[in-house]
Coordinates of C-alpha atoms in Angstrom, one line a residue:
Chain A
X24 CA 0.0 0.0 0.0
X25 CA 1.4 3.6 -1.4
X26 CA -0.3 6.0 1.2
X27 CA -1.1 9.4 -0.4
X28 CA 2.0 11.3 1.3
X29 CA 4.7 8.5 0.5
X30 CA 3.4 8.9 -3.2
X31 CA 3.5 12.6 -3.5
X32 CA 6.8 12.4 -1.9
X33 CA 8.1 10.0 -4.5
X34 CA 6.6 11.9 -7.2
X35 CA 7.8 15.7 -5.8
X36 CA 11.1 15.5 -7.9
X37 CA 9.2 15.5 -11.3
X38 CA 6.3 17.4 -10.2
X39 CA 9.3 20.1 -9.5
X40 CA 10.7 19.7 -13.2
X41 CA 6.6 20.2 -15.0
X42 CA 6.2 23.0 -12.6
X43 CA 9.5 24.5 -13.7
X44 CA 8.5 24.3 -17.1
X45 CA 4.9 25.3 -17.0
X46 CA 6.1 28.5 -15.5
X47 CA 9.0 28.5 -18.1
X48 CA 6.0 28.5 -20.8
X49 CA 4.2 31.1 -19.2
X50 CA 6.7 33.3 -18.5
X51 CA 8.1 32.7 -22.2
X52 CA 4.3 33.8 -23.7
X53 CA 4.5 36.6 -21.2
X54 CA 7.6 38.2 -22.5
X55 CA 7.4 37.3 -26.1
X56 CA 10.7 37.8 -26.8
X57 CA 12.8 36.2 -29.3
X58 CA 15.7 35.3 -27.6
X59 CA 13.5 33.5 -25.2
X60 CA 11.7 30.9 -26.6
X61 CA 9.1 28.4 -25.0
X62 CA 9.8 25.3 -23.2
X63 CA 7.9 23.2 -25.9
X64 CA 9.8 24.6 -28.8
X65 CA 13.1 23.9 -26.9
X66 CA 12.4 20.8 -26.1
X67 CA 11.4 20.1 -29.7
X68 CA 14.7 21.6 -30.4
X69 CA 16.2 18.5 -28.4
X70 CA 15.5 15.5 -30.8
X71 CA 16.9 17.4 -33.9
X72 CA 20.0 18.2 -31.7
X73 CA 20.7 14.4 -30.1
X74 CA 19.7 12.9 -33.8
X75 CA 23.0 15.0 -36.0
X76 CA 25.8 13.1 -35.9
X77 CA 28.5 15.9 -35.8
X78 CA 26.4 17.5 -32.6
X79 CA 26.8 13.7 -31.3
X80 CA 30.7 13.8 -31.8
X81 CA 30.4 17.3 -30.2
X82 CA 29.1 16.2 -27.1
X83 CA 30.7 12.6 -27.3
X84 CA 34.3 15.2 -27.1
X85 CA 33.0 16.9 -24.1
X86 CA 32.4 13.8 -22.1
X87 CA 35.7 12.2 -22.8
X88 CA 37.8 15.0 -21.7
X89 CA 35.9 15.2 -18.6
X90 CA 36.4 11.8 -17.7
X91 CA 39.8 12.2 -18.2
X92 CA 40.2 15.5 -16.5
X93 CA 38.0 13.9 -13.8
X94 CA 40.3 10.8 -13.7
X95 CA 43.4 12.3 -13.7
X96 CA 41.9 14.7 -10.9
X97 CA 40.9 11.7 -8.8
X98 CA 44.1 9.8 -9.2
X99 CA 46.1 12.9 -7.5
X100 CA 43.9 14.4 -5.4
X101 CA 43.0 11.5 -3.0
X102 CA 46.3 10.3 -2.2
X103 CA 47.3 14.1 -1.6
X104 CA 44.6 14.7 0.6
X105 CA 44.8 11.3 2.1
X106 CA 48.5 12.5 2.6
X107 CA 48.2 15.8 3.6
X108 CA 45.3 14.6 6.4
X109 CA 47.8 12.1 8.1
X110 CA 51.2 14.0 7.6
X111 CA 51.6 17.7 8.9
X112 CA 54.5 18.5 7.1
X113 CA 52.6 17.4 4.0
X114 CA 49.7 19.6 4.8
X115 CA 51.9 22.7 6.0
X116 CA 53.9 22.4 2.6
X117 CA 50.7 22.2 0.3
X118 CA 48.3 24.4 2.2
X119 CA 49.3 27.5 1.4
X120 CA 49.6 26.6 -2.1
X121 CA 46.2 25.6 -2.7
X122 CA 44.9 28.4 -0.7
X123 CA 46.5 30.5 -3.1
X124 CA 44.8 28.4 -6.0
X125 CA 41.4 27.6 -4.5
X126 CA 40.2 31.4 -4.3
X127 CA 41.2 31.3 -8.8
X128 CA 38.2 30.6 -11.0
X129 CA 40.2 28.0 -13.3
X130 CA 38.3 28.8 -16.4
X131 CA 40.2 32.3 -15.8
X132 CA 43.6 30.2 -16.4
X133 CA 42.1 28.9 -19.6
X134 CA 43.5 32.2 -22.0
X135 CA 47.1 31.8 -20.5
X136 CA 47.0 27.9 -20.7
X137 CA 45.5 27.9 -24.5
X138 CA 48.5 29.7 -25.2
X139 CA 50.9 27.7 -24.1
X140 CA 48.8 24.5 -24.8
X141 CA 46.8 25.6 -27.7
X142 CA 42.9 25.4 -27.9
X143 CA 42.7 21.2 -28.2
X144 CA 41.7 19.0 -25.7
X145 CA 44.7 19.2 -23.5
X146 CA 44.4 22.3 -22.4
X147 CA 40.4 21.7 -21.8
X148 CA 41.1 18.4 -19.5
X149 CA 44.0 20.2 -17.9
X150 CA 41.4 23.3 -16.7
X151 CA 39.0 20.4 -15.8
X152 CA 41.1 19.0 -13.8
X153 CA 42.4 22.0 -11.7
X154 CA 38.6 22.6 -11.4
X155 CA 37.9 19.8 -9.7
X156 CA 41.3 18.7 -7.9
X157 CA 40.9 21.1 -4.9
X158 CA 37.4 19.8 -3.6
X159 CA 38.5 16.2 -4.1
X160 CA 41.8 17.1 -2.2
X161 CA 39.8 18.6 0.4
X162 CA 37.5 16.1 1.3
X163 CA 39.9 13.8 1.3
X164 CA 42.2 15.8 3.5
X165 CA 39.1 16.0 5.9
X166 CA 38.3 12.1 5.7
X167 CA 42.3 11.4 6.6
X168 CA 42.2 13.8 9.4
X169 CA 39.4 12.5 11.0
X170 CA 40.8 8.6 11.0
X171 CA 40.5 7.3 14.5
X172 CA 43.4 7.3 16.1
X173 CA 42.8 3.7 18.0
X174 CA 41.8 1.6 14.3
X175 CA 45.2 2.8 12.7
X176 CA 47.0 1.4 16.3
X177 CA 44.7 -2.0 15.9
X178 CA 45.9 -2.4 12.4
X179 CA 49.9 -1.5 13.7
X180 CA 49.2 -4.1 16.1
X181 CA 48.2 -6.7 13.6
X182 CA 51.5 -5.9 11.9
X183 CA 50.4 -3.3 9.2
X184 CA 53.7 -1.1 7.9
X185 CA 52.9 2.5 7.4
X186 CA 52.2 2.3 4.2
X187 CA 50.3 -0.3 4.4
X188 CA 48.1 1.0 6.8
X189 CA 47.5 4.2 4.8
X190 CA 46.4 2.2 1.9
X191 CA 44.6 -0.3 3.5
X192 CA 43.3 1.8 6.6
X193 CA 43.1 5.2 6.2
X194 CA 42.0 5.1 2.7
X195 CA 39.0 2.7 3.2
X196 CA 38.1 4.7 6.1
X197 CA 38.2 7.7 4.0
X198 CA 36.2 6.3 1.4
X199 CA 32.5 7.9 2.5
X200 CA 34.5 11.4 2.6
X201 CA 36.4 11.0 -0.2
X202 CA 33.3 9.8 -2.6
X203 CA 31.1 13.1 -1.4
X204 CA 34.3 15.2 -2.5
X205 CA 33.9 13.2 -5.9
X206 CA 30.7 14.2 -6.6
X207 CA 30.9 17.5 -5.8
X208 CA 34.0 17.3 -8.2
X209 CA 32.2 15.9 -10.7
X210 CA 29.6 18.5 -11.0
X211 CA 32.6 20.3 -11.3
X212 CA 33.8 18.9 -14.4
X213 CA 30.5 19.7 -16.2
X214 CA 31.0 23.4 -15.3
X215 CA 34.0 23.4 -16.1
X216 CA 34.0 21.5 -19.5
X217 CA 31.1 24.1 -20.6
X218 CA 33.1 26.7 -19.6
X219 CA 36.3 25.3 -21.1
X220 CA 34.4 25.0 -24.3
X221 CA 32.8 28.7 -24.1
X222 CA 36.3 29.9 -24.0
X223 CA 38.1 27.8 -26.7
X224 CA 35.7 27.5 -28.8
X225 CA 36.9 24.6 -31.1
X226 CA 34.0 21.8 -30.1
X227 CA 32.0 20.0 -27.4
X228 CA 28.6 20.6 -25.6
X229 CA 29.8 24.0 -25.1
X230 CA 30.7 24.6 -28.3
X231 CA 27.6 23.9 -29.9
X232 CA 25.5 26.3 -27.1
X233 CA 27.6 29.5 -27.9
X234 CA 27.4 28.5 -32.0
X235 CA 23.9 28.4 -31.5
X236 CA 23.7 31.8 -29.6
X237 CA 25.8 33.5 -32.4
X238 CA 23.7 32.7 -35.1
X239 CA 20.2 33.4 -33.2
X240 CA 19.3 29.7 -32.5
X241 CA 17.8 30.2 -29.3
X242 CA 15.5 27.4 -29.1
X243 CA 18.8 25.4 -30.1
X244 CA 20.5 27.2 -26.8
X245 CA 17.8 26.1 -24.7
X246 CA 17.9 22.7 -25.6
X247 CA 21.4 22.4 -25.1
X248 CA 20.5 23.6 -21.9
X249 CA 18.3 21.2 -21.1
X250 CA 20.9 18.7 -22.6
X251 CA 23.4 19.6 -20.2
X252 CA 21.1 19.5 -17.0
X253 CA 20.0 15.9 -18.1
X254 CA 23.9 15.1 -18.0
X255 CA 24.2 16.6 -14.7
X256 CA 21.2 14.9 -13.6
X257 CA 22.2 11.4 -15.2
X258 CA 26.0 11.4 -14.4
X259 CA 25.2 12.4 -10.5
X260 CA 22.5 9.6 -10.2
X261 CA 24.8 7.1 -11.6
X262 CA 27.5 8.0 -9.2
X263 CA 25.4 8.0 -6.0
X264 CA 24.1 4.7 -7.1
X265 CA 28.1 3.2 -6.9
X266 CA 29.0 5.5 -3.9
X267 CA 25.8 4.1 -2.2
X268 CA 27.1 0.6 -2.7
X269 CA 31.0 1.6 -2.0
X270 CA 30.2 2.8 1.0
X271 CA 27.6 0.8 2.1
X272 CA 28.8 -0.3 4.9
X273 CA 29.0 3.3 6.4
X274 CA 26.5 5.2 8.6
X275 CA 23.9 7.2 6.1
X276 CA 25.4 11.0 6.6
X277 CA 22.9 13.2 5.7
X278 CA 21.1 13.2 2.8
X279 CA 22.6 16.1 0.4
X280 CA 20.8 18.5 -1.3
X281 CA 20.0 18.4 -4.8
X282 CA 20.0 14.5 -5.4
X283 CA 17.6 12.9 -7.9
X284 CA 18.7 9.5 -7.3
Chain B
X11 CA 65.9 8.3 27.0
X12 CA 65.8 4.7 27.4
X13 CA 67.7 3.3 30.2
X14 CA 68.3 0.1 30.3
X15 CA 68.8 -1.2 33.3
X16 CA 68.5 -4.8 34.7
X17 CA 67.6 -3.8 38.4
X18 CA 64.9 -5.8 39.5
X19 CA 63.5 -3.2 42.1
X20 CA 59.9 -3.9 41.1
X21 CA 56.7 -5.0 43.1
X22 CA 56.1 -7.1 45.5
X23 CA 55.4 -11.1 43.7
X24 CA 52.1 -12.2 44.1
X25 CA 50.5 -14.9 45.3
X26 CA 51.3 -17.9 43.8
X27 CA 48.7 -19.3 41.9
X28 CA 48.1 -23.1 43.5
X29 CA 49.6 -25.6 40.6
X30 CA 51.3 -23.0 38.6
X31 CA 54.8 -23.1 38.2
X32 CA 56.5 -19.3 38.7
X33 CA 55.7 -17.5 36.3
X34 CA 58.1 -15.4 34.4
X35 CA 57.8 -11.6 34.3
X36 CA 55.8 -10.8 30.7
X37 CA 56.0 -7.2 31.1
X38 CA 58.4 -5.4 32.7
X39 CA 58.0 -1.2 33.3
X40 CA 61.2 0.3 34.3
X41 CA 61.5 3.6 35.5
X42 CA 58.7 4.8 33.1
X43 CA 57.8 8.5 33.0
X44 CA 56.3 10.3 30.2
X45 CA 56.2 14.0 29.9
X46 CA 53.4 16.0 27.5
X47 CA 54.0 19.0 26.0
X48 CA 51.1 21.6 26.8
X49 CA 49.5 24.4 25.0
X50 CA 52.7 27.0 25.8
X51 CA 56.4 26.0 26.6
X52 CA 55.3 23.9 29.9
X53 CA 55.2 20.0 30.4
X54 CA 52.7 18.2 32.3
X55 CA 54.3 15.3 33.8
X56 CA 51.5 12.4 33.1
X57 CA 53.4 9.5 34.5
X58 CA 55.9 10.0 37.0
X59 CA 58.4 6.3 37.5
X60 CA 56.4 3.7 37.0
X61 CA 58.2 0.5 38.0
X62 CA 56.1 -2.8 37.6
X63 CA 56.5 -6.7 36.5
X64 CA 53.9 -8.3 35.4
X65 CA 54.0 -12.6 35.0
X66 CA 53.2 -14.2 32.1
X67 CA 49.2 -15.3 32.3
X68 CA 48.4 -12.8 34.9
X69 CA 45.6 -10.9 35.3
X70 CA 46.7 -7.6 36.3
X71 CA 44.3 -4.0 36.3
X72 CA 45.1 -0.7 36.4
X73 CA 42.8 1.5 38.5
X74 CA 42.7 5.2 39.1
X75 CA 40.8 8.2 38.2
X76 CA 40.7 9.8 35.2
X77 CA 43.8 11.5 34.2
X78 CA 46.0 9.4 36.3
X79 CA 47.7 8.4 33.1
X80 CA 46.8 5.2 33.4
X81 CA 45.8 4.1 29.3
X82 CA 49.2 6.0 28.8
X83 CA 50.8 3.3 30.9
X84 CA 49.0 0.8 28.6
X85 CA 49.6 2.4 25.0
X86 CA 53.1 2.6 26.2
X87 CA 53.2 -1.4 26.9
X88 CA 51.4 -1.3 23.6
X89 CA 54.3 0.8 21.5
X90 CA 51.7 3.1 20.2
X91 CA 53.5 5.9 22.6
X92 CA 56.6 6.3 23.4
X93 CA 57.5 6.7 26.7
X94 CA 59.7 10.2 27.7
X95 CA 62.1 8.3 30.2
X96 CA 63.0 4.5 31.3
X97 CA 62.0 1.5 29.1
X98 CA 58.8 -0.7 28.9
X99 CA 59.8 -4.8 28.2
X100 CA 58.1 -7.5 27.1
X101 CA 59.6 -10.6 27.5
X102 CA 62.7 -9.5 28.3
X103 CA 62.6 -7.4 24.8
X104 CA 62.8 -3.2 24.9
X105 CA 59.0 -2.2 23.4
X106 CA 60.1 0.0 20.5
X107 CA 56.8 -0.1 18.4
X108 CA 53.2 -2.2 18.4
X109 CA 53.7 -5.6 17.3
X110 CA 51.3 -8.7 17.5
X111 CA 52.6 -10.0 20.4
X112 CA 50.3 -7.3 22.4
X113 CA 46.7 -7.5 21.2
X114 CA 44.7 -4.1 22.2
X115 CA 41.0 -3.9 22.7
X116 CA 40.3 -0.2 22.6
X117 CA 37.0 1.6 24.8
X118 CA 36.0 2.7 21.2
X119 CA 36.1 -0.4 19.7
X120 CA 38.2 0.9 16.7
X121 CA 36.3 -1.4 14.7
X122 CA 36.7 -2.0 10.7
X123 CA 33.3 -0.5 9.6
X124 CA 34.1 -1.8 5.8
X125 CA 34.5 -4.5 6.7
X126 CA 32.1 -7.0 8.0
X127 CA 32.1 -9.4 11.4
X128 CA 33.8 -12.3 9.8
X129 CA 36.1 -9.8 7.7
X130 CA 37.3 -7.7 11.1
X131 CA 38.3 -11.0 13.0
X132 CA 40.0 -12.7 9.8
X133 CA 41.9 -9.4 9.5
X134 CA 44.8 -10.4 11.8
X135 CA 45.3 -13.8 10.8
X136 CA 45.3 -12.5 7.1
X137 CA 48.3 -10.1 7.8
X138 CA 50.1 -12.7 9.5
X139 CA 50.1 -15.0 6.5
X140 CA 47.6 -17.1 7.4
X141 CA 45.8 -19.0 4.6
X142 CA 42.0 -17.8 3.7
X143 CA 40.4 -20.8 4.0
X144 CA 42.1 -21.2 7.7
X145 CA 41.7 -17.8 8.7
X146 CA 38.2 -17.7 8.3
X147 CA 37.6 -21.6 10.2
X148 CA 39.1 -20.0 12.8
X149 CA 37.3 -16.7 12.6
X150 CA 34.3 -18.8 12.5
X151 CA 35.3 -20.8 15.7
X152 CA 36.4 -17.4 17.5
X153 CA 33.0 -15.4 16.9
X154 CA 31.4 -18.6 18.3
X155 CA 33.1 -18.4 21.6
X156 CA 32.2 -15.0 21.8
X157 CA 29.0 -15.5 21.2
X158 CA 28.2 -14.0 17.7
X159 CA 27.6 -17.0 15.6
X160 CA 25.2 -15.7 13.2
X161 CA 26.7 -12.5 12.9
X162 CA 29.3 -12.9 10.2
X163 CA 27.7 -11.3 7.9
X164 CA 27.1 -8.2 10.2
X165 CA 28.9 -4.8 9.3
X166 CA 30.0 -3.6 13.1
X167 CA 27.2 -0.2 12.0
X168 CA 24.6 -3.1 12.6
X169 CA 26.1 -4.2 16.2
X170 CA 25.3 -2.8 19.5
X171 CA 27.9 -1.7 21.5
X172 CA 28.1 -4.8 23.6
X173 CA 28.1 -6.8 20.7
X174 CA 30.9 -4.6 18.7
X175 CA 33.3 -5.1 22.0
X176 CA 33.2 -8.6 21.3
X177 CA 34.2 -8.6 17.9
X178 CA 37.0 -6.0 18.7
X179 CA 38.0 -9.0 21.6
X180 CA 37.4 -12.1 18.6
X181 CA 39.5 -10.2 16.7
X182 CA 42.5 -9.9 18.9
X183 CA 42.3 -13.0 20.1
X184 CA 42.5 -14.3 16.3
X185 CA 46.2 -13.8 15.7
X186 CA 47.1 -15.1 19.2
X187 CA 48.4 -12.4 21.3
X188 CA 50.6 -13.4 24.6
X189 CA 49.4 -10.1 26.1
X190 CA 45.8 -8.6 25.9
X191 CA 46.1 -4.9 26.0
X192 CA 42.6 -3.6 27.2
X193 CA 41.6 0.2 27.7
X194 CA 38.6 0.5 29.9
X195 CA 37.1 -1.9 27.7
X196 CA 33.7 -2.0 28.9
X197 CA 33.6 1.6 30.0
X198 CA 31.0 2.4 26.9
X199 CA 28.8 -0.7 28.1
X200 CA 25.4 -0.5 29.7
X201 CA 25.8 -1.9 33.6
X202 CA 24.1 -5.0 32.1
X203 CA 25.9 -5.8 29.1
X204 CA 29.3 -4.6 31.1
X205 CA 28.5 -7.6 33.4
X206 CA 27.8 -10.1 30.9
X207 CA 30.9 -9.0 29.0
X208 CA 33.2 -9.5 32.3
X209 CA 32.0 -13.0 32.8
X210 CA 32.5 -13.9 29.2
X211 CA 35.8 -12.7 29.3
X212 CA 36.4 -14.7 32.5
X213 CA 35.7 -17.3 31.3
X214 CA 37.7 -17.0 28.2
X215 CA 40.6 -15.9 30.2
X216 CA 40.5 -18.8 32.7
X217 CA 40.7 -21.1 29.6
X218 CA 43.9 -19.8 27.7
X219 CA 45.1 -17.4 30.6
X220 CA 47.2 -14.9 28.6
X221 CA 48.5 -11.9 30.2
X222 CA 46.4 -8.8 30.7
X223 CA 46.8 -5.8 31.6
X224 CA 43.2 -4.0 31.7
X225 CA 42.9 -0.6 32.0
X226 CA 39.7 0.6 34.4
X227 CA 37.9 3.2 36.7
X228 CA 35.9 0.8 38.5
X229 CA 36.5 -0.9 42.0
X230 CA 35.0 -3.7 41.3
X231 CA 35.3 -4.6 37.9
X232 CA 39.0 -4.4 39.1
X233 CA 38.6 -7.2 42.3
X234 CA 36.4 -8.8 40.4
X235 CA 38.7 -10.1 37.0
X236 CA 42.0 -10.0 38.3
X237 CA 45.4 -11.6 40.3
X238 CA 46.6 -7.6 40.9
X239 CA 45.3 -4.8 41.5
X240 CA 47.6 -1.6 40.6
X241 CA 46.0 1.5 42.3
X242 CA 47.5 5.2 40.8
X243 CA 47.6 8.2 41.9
X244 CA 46.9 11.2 40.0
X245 CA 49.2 14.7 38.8
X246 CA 51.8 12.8 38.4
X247 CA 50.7 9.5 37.5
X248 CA 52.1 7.0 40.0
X249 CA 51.8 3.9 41.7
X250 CA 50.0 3.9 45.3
X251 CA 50.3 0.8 45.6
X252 CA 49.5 -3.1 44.0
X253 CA 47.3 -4.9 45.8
X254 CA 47.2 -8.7 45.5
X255 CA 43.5 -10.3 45.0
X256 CA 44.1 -13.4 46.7
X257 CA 40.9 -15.2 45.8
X258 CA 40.1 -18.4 44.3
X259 CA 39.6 -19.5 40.5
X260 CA 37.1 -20.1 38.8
X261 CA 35.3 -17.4 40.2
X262 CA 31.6 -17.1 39.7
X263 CA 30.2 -13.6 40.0
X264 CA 27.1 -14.8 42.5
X265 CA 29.5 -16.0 45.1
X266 CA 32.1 -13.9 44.9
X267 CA 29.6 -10.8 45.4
X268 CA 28.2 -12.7 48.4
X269 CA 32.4 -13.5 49.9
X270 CA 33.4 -11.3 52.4
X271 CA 37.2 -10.9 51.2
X272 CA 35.8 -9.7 47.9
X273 CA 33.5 -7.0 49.8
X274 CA 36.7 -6.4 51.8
X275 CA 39.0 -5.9 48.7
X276 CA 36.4 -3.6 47.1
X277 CA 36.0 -1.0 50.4
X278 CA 39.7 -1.5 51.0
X279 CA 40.9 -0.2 47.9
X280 CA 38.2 2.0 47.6
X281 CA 39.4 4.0 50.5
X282 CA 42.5 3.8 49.4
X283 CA 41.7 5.8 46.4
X284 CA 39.9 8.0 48.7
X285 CA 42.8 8.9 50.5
X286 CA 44.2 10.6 47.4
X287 CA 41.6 13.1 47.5
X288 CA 40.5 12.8 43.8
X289 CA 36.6 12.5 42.6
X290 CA 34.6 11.0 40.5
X291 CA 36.3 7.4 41.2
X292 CA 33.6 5.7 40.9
X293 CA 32.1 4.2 37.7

């Protein structure tokens, strides 16, 4: 038996999205301007968008270098922050230097890093990865610190070597921390490949949206919009599907906002 | 520092248990003092010359108020801290780092939480080498003893706190330490679970008798598991005095409550923790 609250509950996410929209039309019919179309005709702009091949290549670009961007990112941020959360000379060294970075909108580094790299995908994953190194490196700084003291001297006891205990301890102790910086990184990378791509505009997702917007295609800019979000949407419910069942073992922390999983 | 030194100006021997041979000293604490550093330049002397020998399968507590430095005693004994002045021993053997020779069972538990019951027990025996299929037979056998067959499946978020104490002890009892290192052990427990949890262990101990040295605040708990009785005092941590519990084995909670030279061993060295002036002694 659904009772009448548990179903409106379960059903609040996508009443949220139609109610967005309605008012989206309405306020579209309201203004009647041309640069801001209706919901229906973007969303009608969608199918025409995700059925041309080159737009598909576009977007198929965008994702790639964020995975890489977001891989290389996760690869060096959560041993740092792992690192810099049990050692304090390791936290005292790279502190200061990421406070110095962390204030820095990395898209901002994109002109500079385009001209030494040029406007390809490397510089594009390397400002996606800046982007989303310093949340991962937090969080993970944050999960090292708070290890208990006590399980890293059970694990000594047992015989575990330093390193091993890092890797074998601290890390898995980590992991619920270290996953939340993750996602918060990885919402990251979306900004920051869109942004990448507004800047050097060669291809990608991005691409495509500020094309679109130069030649007066706004129901094309919407739907790209809408493109995107669905991306966001889709990428973060996949991850909190695996981080539930990484860390499933942990004590549910509270629920974030903004999750449509 | 570490001095070594092979006086032997330690406390007095106890008792000798009826039908055990003399026992050799396990743990040997000489001239043990450990200095913190403070907020500042000063240093707060925590444990002030600690001399003490314990014998291999003796049951030995540690009693005193908080801050008498008394789990500092124990981590030292454990290698997780090292100790400002004079030298900690086991077996003869300067304590320079843990090692699995010296099983601890924290308060906190300091549980595994990814991994399950079966996985936190099997942990020890794993890093020691020990094949899969044996580790986990023996896991298995462990978690029975202790009462938690059924449970291997379990990830320690699941447990009570009773019940995550005795996985902490299944799992240090798995790779077969000659000392058990316990902090206030039970101090988290419920009164009732904190009962049944001292006559398990008991009961365990008075089947392998290993060493122990158990870290506590209460009277009773302290007269009630063990051969010696090491009261502290408090600012600097010393030792009053070690009080031999001279009753018999197996002991069995209803009597013993009921035996006058328990009820005398519990008010005697309650006073004498009186005398130092300190509160909240009791648990």
């Amino acid at each position: 038996m659904i009772t009448p609250g548990a179903a409106l509950s379960k059903s609040a996410p996508l009443l949220a999205c139609i109610g967005l929209l309605c008012a989206w039309q309405v306020a579209s019919l309201a203004l009647q301007t041309e640069s801001f179309p209706t919901a229906l005709e973007a969303i009608r702009a969608v199918p025409s968008i995700l059925g041309d091949k080159e737009s598909l290549v576009n977007i198929g670009a965008s994702i790639r270098r964020m995975a890489i961007g977001l891989s290389l990112a996760v690869l060096f941020a959560i041993p740092l922050g792992l690192l810099m959360g049990r050692i304090k000379g390791v936290a005292s060294f790279f502190n200061p230097l990421l406070m110095i970075i962390y204030p820095v909108p990395k898209a901002a580094l994109m002109p500079i890093i385009m001209l030494w790299m040029g406007v390809g995908d490397m510089s594009k994953t390397l400002v996606i990865f800046l982007g989303v190194s310093l949340p991962i490196i937090y969080h993970s700084f944050q999960g090292g610190k708070a290890v208990e003291e006590k399980m890293l001297w059970s694990g000594a006891a047992m015989g575990l070597s330093a390193p091993q205990r890092m890797l074998r301890i601290v890390l898995p102790a980590a992991l619920p921390e270290i996953l939340t910086g993750c996602r918060t990184g990885l919402v990251l990378a979306l900004i920051t490949m869109v942004t990448s791509e507004m800047i050097a505009r060669q291809s990608g997702a991005g691409n495509i949206l500020f094309n679109a917007l130069d030649m007066a295609q706004y129901d094309t800019v919407f739907a790209m919009i809408i493109i995107i979000g669905a991306m966001g949407i889709l990428f973060d419910a996949a991850f909190e599907k695996l981080r539930g069942w990484l860390v499933r073992w942990s004590k549910p922390q509270h629920d974030m906002p903004l999750s449509f999983s | 520092m570490k001095v070594v030194s092979l006086r032997s100006d330690v406390q007095a021997e106890p008792a000798a248990l009826p039908g055990v041979a003399p026992a050799m000293a396990m743990i040997h604490i000489d001239h043990v003092s450990q200095r913190f550093q403070t907020s500042g330049r000063q240093s707060h002397l925590a444990l002030s010359d600690i001399n003490l020998t314990i014998e291999d399968g003796a049951f030995v507590s540690i009693l005193g108020p908080s801050g008498c430095g008394k789990s500092t005693l124990l981590y030292i004994v454990g290698g997780f801290v090292q100790p400002s002045d004079g030298a900690a021993k086991v077996k003869g053997k300067v304590i320079t780092g843990p090692g699995p020779d010296r099983g601890p069972v924290f308060q906190e538990f300091a549980l595994f939480p990814w991994k399950n019951v079966l996985g936190n027990v099997m942990y020890g025996l794993r890093q020691q080498g020990v094949k899969k299929t044996d580790a986990e037979a023996k896991s298995r056998k462990l978690l029975e003893m202790v009462g938690l067959k059924g449970y291997e499946n379990f990830y320690p978020k699941e447990l009570s706190g009773g019940m995550k104490q005795r996985v902490a002890i299944a799992r240090t009892l798995a790779y077969n330490p000659a000392v058990l290192l316990m902090d206030e052990p039970f101090g988290a427990l419920d009164a009732h679970t904190r009962t049944r949890l001292q006559n398990d262990l008991l009961t365990i101990w008075e089947r392998d008798r290993k060493t122990v040295l158990f870290v506590t605040h209460s009277v009773e708990e302290a007269v009630f598991l063990s051969d010696k009785v090491v009261v502290m005092t408090r600012s600097p941590g010393s030792i009053k005095v070690v009080v031999d519990i001279d009753l018999p084995r197996p002991r069995k909670r209803a009597e013993l409550l009921l035996d006058p030279r328990y009820q005398k061993y519990v008010v005697d060295i309650e006073k004498l923790i009186d005398d130092t002036g300190e509160d909240e002694i009791h648990a």
